[in-house]
Coordinates of C-alpha atoms in Angstrom, one line a residue:
Chain A
X94 CA -12.6 -63.3 13.0
X95 CA -15.8 -63.0 11.1
X96 CA -17.2 -64.8 8.1
X97 CA -17.4 -62.4 5.2
X98 CA -20.8 -63.8 4.5
X99 CA -22.6 -67.1 5.1
X100 CA -21.0 -69.3 2.5
X101 CA -23.2 -70.2 -0.4
X102 CA -25.1 -66.9 -0.4
X103 CA -23.0 -64.9 -2.8
X104 CA -22.0 -67.4 -5.4
X105 CA -18.5 -65.8 -5.3
X106 CA -16.7 -68.9 -4.2
X107 CA -14.8 -71.1 -6.6
X108 CA -17.0 -73.8 -8.2
X109 CA -17.0 -77.4 -9.0
X110 CA -19.3 -80.1 -7.6
X111 CA -16.9 -81.1 -4.8
X112 CA -16.5 -77.5 -3.7
X113 CA -20.3 -77.0 -3.8
X114 CA -20.8 -80.1 -1.7
X115 CA -18.3 -78.9 0.9
X116 CA -19.9 -75.4 1.0
X117 CA -23.4 -76.9 1.6
X118 CA -22.2 -79.3 4.2
X119 CA -20.2 -76.8 6.1
X120 CA -23.0 -74.3 6.0
X121 CA -25.4 -77.0 7.3
X122 CA -22.9 -78.0 10.0
X123 CA -22.5 -74.4 11.1
X124 CA -26.3 -73.9 11.3
X125 CA -26.7 -77.0 13.3
X126 CA -23.9 -76.0 15.7
X127 CA -25.3 -72.5 16.2
X128 CA -28.8 -73.8 16.8
X129 CA -28.2 -76.8 19.0
X130 CA -24.5 -76.9 20.0
X131 CA -22.1 -79.7 19.6
X132 CA -24.3 -82.3 21.3
X133 CA -26.9 -81.7 18.5
X134 CA -24.3 -82.2 15.7
X135 CA -24.9 -85.4 13.8
X136 CA -23.5 -86.3 10.4
X137 CA -26.7 -87.8 9.1
X138 CA -28.6 -84.7 10.1
X139 CA -26.0 -82.4 8.4
X140 CA -26.3 -84.5 5.2
X141 CA -30.1 -84.1 5.3
X142 CA -29.9 -80.3 5.9
X143 CA -27.3 -79.9 3.1
X144 CA -29.3 -82.0 0.7
X145 CA -26.3 -84.3 0.2
X146 CA -26.1 -88.1 0.5
X147 CA -25.1 -89.5 3.9
X148 CA -22.5 -91.7 2.3
X149 CA -20.7 -88.7 0.8
X150 CA -20.6 -87.0 4.2
X151 CA -19.4 -90.1 6.0
X152 CA -16.8 -90.8 3.4
X153 CA -15.4 -87.3 3.2
X154 CA -15.5 -86.2 6.8
X155 CA -16.1 -89.4 8.8
X156 CA -16.5 -87.9 12.2
X157 CA -17.9 -84.8 14.0
X158 CA -14.4 -83.5 15.1
X159 CA -13.2 -83.9 11.5
X160 CA -16.2 -82.0 10.2
X161 CA -15.7 -79.2 12.8
X162 CA -12.0 -79.0 12.0
X163 CA -12.9 -78.5 8.3
X164 CA -15.5 -75.9 9.2
X165 CA -12.9 -73.9 11.2
X166 CA -10.5 -74.1 8.3
X167 CA -13.2 -72.8 5.9
X168 CA -14.0 -70.0 8.4
X169 CA -10.4 -69.0 8.5
X170 CA -10.2 -69.0 4.7
X171 CA -13.4 -67.0 4.3
X172 CA -12.7 -64.5 7.1
X173 CA -12.0 -60.8 6.5
X174 CA -8.6 -59.5 5.4
X175 CA -6.9 -57.0 7.6
X176 CA -7.5 -53.3 7.5
X177 CA -4.7 -51.2 6.2
X178 CA -5.5 -47.6 7.1
X179 CA -2.0 -46.5 7.9
X180 CA -2.9 -45.9 11.5
X181 CA -2.3 -48.6 14.2
X182 CA -5.3 -47.6 16.3
X183 CA -7.6 -47.5 13.3
X184 CA -6.4 -50.9 12.1
X185 CA -6.8 -52.5 15.5
X186 CA -10.2 -50.9 16.1
X187 CA -11.4 -52.3 12.8
X188 CA -10.2 -55.7 14.0
X189 CA -11.9 -55.3 17.4
X190 CA -15.2 -54.4 15.6
X191 CA -14.9 -57.5 13.4
X192 CA -14.4 -59.7 16.5
X193 CA -17.2 -58.0 18.3
X194 CA -19.6 -58.3 15.4
X195 CA -18.8 -62.0 15.1
X196 CA -19.2 -62.8 18.8
X197 CA -22.4 -60.7 19.0
X198 CA -23.9 -62.1 15.7
X199 CA -27.0 -64.3 16.2
X200 CA -25.5 -67.2 14.2
X201 CA -21.7 -66.7 14.6
X202 CA -21.8 -66.0 18.4
X203 CA -23.5 -69.3 19.3
X204 CA -21.4 -71.1 16.7
X205 CA -18.1 -69.9 18.3
X206 CA -19.5 -70.8 21.8
X207 CA -20.4 -74.3 20.7
X208 CA -16.9 -74.9 19.1
X209 CA -15.1 -73.4 22.1
X210 CA -17.1 -75.5 24.5
X211 CA -16.3 -78.7 22.4
X212 CA -12.6 -77.7 22.4
X213 CA -12.5 -77.8 26.2
X214 CA -12.9 -81.6 26.1
X215 CA -11.8 -82.6 22.6
X216 CA -8.1 -82.3 21.7
X217 CA -8.7 -82.4 17.9
X218 CA -11.2 -79.6 18.0
X219 CA -8.9 -77.6 20.3
X220 CA -6.0 -77.9 17.8
X221 CA -8.3 -76.9 14.9
X222 CA -9.5 -73.9 17.0
X223 CA -5.9 -72.9 17.8
X224 CA -5.1 -73.1 14.1
X225 CA -8.1 -70.9 13.3
X226 CA -6.8 -68.1 15.6
X227 CA -3.2 -68.5 14.3
X228 CA -4.5 -67.8 10.8
X229 CA -6.4 -64.8 11.9
X230 CA -3.5 -63.5 14.0
X231 CA -1.1 -63.9 11.1
X232 CA -3.5 -62.0 8.9
X233 CA -3.6 -59.0 11.2
X234 CA 0.0 -59.0 12.5
X235 CA 1.3 -56.9 9.7
X236 CA -0.8 -53.9 11.0
X237 CA 1.4 -54.0 14.1
X238 CA 4.6 -54.7 12.1
X239 CA 4.0 -51.6 10.0
X240 CA 3.5 -49.6 13.2
X241 CA 6.9 -50.7 14.4
X242 CA 8.4 -49.7 11.1
X243 CA 6.7 -46.3 11.4
X244 CA 8.3 -46.0 14.9
X245 CA 4.8 -45.9 16.4
X246 CA 5.8 -48.9 18.6
X247 CA 9.1 -50.1 20.1
X248 CA 11.4 -52.3 18.1
X249 CA 11.0 -56.0 19.0
X250 CA 7.2 -55.7 19.7
X251 CA 5.5 -59.2 19.4
X252 CA 2.9 -58.4 16.8
X253 CA 1.0 -61.6 17.3
X254 CA 0.6 -60.9 21.0
X255 CA -0.7 -57.4 20.3
X256 CA -3.4 -58.8 18.0
X257 CA -4.4 -61.4 20.6
X258 CA -4.6 -58.7 23.2
X259 CA -7.3 -57.0 21.1
X260 CA -9.5 -60.1 21.1
X261 CA -9.0 -61.2 24.6
X262 CA -11.3 -58.8 26.5
X263 CA -14.2 -59.6 24.1
X264 CA -13.8 -63.4 24.5
X265 CA -13.5 -62.9 28.2
X266 CA -16.9 -61.2 28.3
X267 CA -18.5 -63.8 26.0
X268 CA -17.2 -66.8 27.9
X269 CA -16.4 -65.9 31.5
X270 CA -17.5 -62.6 33.0
X271 CA -20.5 -61.8 30.9
X272 CA -21.2 -58.1 30.1
X273 CA -22.3 -56.4 27.0
X274 CA -20.4 -57.0 23.7
X275 CA -20.8 -53.4 22.7
X276 CA -18.9 -51.1 20.5
X277 CA -17.4 -49.2 23.4
X278 CA -15.9 -52.5 24.7
X279 CA -14.4 -53.2 21.2
X280 CA -12.9 -49.7 21.0
X281 CA -11.5 -50.0 24.5
X282 CA -9.9 -53.3 23.7
X283 CA -8.1 -51.8 20.7
X284 CA -7.0 -48.7 22.7
X285 CA -5.7 -50.9 25.6
X286 CA -3.7 -53.0 23.3
X287 CA -2.1 -50.0 21.6
X288 CA -1.4 -48.3 25.0
X289 CA 0.3 -51.4 26.3
X290 CA 2.2 -52.0 23.1
X291 CA 3.5 -48.3 23.2
X292 CA 4.6 -48.8 26.8
X293 CA 6.8 -51.8 25.6
X294 CA 4.7 -54.5 27.3
X295 CA 4.8 -56.7 24.2
X296 CA 8.6 -56.4 23.5
X297 CA 10.1 -59.9 23.4
Chain B
X230 CA -9.8 -66.7 41.1
X231 CA -8.3 -69.6 43.0
X232 CA -9.5 -71.9 45.7
X233 CA -7.4 -71.3 48.7
X234 CA -7.3 -75.1 49.1
X235 CA -9.5 -77.9 48.2
X236 CA -12.3 -77.6 50.7
X237 CA -12.3 -80.2 53.4
X238 CA -8.5 -80.5 53.6
X239 CA -7.7 -77.9 56.2
X240 CA -10.5 -78.3 58.7
X241 CA -10.5 -74.5 58.9
X242 CA -14.1 -74.1 57.7
X243 CA -17.0 -73.5 60.0
X244 CA -18.6 -76.8 61.1
X245 CA -21.9 -78.3 61.8
X246 CA -23.2 -81.4 60.0
X247 CA -25.0 -79.4 57.3
X248 CA -21.9 -77.5 56.5
X249 CA -19.8 -80.7 56.4
X250 CA -22.3 -82.3 54.0
X251 CA -22.1 -79.3 51.7
X252 CA -18.3 -79.3 51.8
X253 CA -18.1 -83.0 50.9
X254 CA -20.7 -82.8 48.2
X255 CA -19.2 -79.7 46.6
X256 CA -15.7 -81.3 46.7
X257 CA -17.1 -84.5 45.1
X258 CA -18.9 -82.4 42.4
X259 CA -15.7 -80.5 41.6
X260 CA -13.7 -83.7 41.4
X261 CA -16.3 -85.2 39.0
X262 CA -16.4 -82.1 36.8
X263 CA -12.6 -81.9 36.6
X264 CA -12.3 -85.5 35.7
X265 CA -15.2 -86.0 33.3
X266 CA -16.7 -82.6 32.4
X267 CA -20.3 -81.6 32.8
X268 CA -21.7 -84.6 30.8
X269 CA -20.2 -86.8 33.5
X270 CA -21.9 -85.0 36.4
X271 CA -24.7 -87.0 38.0
X272 CA -26.2 -86.3 41.4
X273 CA -26.3 -90.0 42.4
X274 CA -22.6 -90.3 41.5
X275 CA -21.8 -87.2 43.5
X276 CA -23.6 -88.5 46.5
X277 CA -21.7 -91.8 46.3
X278 CA -18.3 -90.0 46.0
X279 CA -19.2 -87.8 48.9
X280 CA -20.4 -90.6 51.1
X281 CA -23.8 -88.8 51.5
X282 CA -27.3 -90.2 51.0
X283 CA -28.8 -89.6 47.5
X284 CA -31.9 -88.3 49.0
X285 CA -30.0 -85.6 50.8
X286 CA -28.3 -84.5 47.6
X287 CA -31.6 -84.5 45.6
X288 CA -33.5 -82.7 48.3
X289 CA -30.8 -80.0 48.9
X290 CA -29.6 -79.3 45.3
X291 CA -32.2 -81.0 43.1
X292 CA -30.4 -80.5 39.8
X293 CA -27.0 -80.3 38.2
X294 CA -27.2 -76.6 37.4
X295 CA -28.2 -75.9 41.0
X296 CA -25.3 -77.9 42.3
X297 CA -22.9 -76.1 40.0
X298 CA -24.3 -72.7 41.0
X299 CA -23.6 -73.6 44.7
X300 CA -20.1 -74.9 43.8
X301 CA -19.4 -71.6 42.2
X302 CA -20.7 -69.7 45.2
X303 CA -18.4 -71.7 47.4
X304 CA -15.4 -71.2 45.1
X305 CA -16.0 -67.4 45.3
X306 CA -16.3 -67.6 49.1
X307 CA -13.1 -69.7 49.5
X308 CA -11.0 -67.8 47.0
X309 CA -7.9 -65.8 47.9
X310 CA -8.3 -62.3 49.3
X311 CA -6.7 -59.4 47.3
X312 CA -3.0 -58.5 47.7
X313 CA -2.3 -55.2 49.4
X314 CA 1.3 -54.4 48.7
X315 CA 0.9 -50.6 48.2
X316 CA 1.9 -50.9 44.6
X317 CA -0.6 -51.3 41.8
X318 CA 1.7 -53.4 39.5
X319 CA 2.6 -55.7 42.4
X320 CA -1.0 -56.2 43.4
X321 CA -2.2 -56.9 39.9
X322 CA 0.8 -59.2 39.2
X323 CA -0.3 -61.2 42.3
X324 CA -3.8 -61.4 40.9
X325 CA -2.5 -62.5 37.5
X326 CA -0.4 -65.2 39.2
X327 CA -3.4 -66.5 41.1
X328 CA -5.5 -66.6 38.0
X329 CA -2.7 -68.4 36.1
X330 CA -2.1 -70.9 38.8
X331 CA -5.8 -71.7 38.9
X332 CA -6.2 -72.1 35.2
X333 CA -3.0 -74.2 34.9
X334 CA -3.8 -76.3 38.0
X335 CA -4.4 -80.0 37.2
X336 CA -7.8 -80.0 39.0
X337 CA -8.9 -76.4 38.9
X338 CA -8.1 -75.8 35.2
X339 CA -10.3 -78.7 33.9
X340 CA -13.0 -77.7 36.5
X341 CA -13.1 -74.1 35.1
X342 CA -13.2 -75.4 31.5
X343 CA -16.0 -77.7 32.3
X344 CA -18.1 -75.0 34.0
X345 CA -17.4 -72.4 31.2
X346 CA -18.3 -75.0 28.6
X347 CA -21.6 -75.7 30.4
X348 CA -22.3 -72.0 30.7
X349 CA -22.2 -71.6 26.9
X350 CA -25.5 -73.5 26.7
X351 CA -27.1 -73.2 30.1
X352 CA -28.4 -69.8 31.3
X353 CA -28.5 -70.7 35.0
X354 CA -24.8 -71.8 35.0
X355 CA -23.9 -68.7 33.0
X356 CA -25.5 -66.5 35.6
X357 CA -23.7 -68.3 38.4
X358 CA -20.4 -68.0 36.5
X359 CA -20.9 -64.3 36.0
X360 CA -21.6 -63.9 39.7
X361 CA -18.4 -65.7 40.6
X362 CA -16.4 -63.3 38.5
X363 CA -18.3 -60.3 40.0
X364 CA -17.3 -61.4 43.5
X365 CA -13.7 -61.9 42.5
X366 CA -13.6 -58.5 40.6
X367 CA -15.2 -56.7 43.6
X368 CA -12.5 -58.3 45.9
X369 CA -9.6 -57.0 43.8
X370 CA -11.0 -53.7 42.7
X371 CA -9.8 -51.8 45.8
X372 CA -6.2 -52.4 44.6
X373 CA -7.1 -50.1 41.6
X374 CA -9.1 -47.7 43.7
X375 CA -6.1 -47.2 46.0
X376 CA -3.9 -46.5 43.0
X377 CA -6.3 -43.8 41.8
X378 CA -6.2 -42.3 45.4
X379 CA -2.3 -42.4 45.2
X380 CA -2.5 -40.6 41.8
X381 CA -1.0 -43.6 40.1
X382 CA -4.0 -43.7 37.8
X383 CA -6.3 -41.1 36.4
X384 CA -9.5 -40.0 38.2
X385 CA -12.5 -41.9 37.0
X386 CA -10.7 -45.2 36.2
X387 CA -13.1 -48.1 36.1
X388 CA -11.5 -50.4 38.7
X389 CA -13.6 -53.4 37.8
X390 CA -12.6 -53.2 34.1
X391 CA -8.9 -53.0 35.0
X392 CA -9.2 -56.1 37.1
X393 CA -11.0 -57.9 34.3
X394 CA -8.3 -56.8 31.9
X395 CA -5.7 -58.7 34.0
X396 CA -7.6 -62.0 33.6
X397 CA -8.7 -61.7 30.0
X398 CA -5.5 -62.7 28.2
X399 CA -5.1 -65.8 30.4
X400 CA -8.7 -67.0 29.7
X401 CA -8.2 -66.2 26.0
X402 CA -5.2 -68.6 25.9
X403 CA -7.0 -71.2 27.9
X404 CA -10.2 -71.2 25.9
X405 CA -9.5 -69.8 22.4
X406 CA -6.0 -69.3 21.1
X407 CA -4.1 -71.9 23.1
X408 CA -0.5 -71.2 24.1
X409 CA 1.3 -71.6 27.4
X410 CA -0.2 -70.4 30.6
X411 CA 3.2 -69.4 31.9
X412 CA 4.4 -66.9 34.5
X413 CA 5.6 -64.5 31.7
X414 CA 2.1 -64.4 30.3
X415 CA 0.7 -63.6 33.7
X416 CA 3.2 -60.8 34.3
X417 CA 2.6 -59.4 30.9
X418 CA -1.2 -59.4 31.5
X419 CA -0.7 -57.3 34.7
X420 CA 1.7 -54.9 33.0
X421 CA -0.6 -54.4 30.0
X422 CA -3.6 -53.6 32.3
X423 CA -1.5 -51.1 34.2
X424 CA -0.1 -49.5 31.1
X425 CA -3.6 -49.1 29.5
X426 CA -5.0 -47.8 32.8
X427 CA -2.2 -45.2 33.1
X428 CA -3.0 -44.1 29.6
X429 CA -6.6 -43.5 30.6
X430 CA -8.2 -46.3 28.6
X431 CA -10.4 -47.3 31.5
X432 CA -11.6 -43.9 32.4
X433 CA -15.4 -43.9 32.3

């Protein structure tokens, strides 16, 4: 659940003017959200930051929730592919570290907080957020499915639920209990998910 | 992490005019937050809902974050005491059900969402929220400590972290991934925490 890089920095994304405008606008929207939260997000300001005409932004996105939904879709598309180390604990630890790095990142952490806060009171943003996690969970689920095939985990283990279990303690710290988002917490999240999965807790 | 009852309903709380005013104001603040979120919280409106003079509310609480911090302290004071069944899995399942019922409750769920959203961008609210969870975790930690004494769990198990592990998957569903806050999810959260604790994941 991490952006590979801030879009627009590497030049590695597919081109075309429409794609470049989208990249600039979504980067500007993410910056604004990270800096000032959802209340500070304004389409005209995003257009100015992106160096794009207001009309373009209004015509293409039309509203703040639509812009945030597109940002989340882009974040899902740009996020890291799963690890494939051949070891369940190593794969899930890699995932836990990615989640931790994202949530502890000076731009990405506030960005996620702002979007999650908005999703608590806006249904469209909530649906876009849920889709983001679905994409991420689907990307990482094969790590768990391979472990079932290798007889590391019981038959019938719900791979999606195991992947969610890795993230949950990190989000709980970020949003509810507080506490350090440190590497130890990330590693413990992965170990807890594996121990519970081995014990058959996630068998459907 | 549940209110035993909406304050003011049972008449079981200690009396005195000052205490009654506090009860009415905090109930009104909780209702307003649950209905309209943090942006809809206004001290004058809370005073009107509570049937209390504005001046009293301004003098005693002075600001929205101060009022929310006091509401959280009251919620911690009023919340359910721990179960003591003599079985770790039963105690933690009771805790998971309480958390689930709170988060799925038509008033308490939106109330928690509103406070958590506010905490993402207000440091004082975040600190008050963290204290709320500290109180709840401290209340339930002895269930885990007793299990260590009974040799159900390894020596050195971090009881607080086990209690947090029970809540984390429920909050993750509420705030991030979406998905049903059903009884099965609550029971699985408790079983996962116990399985990971037995495997020594939470040994400091």
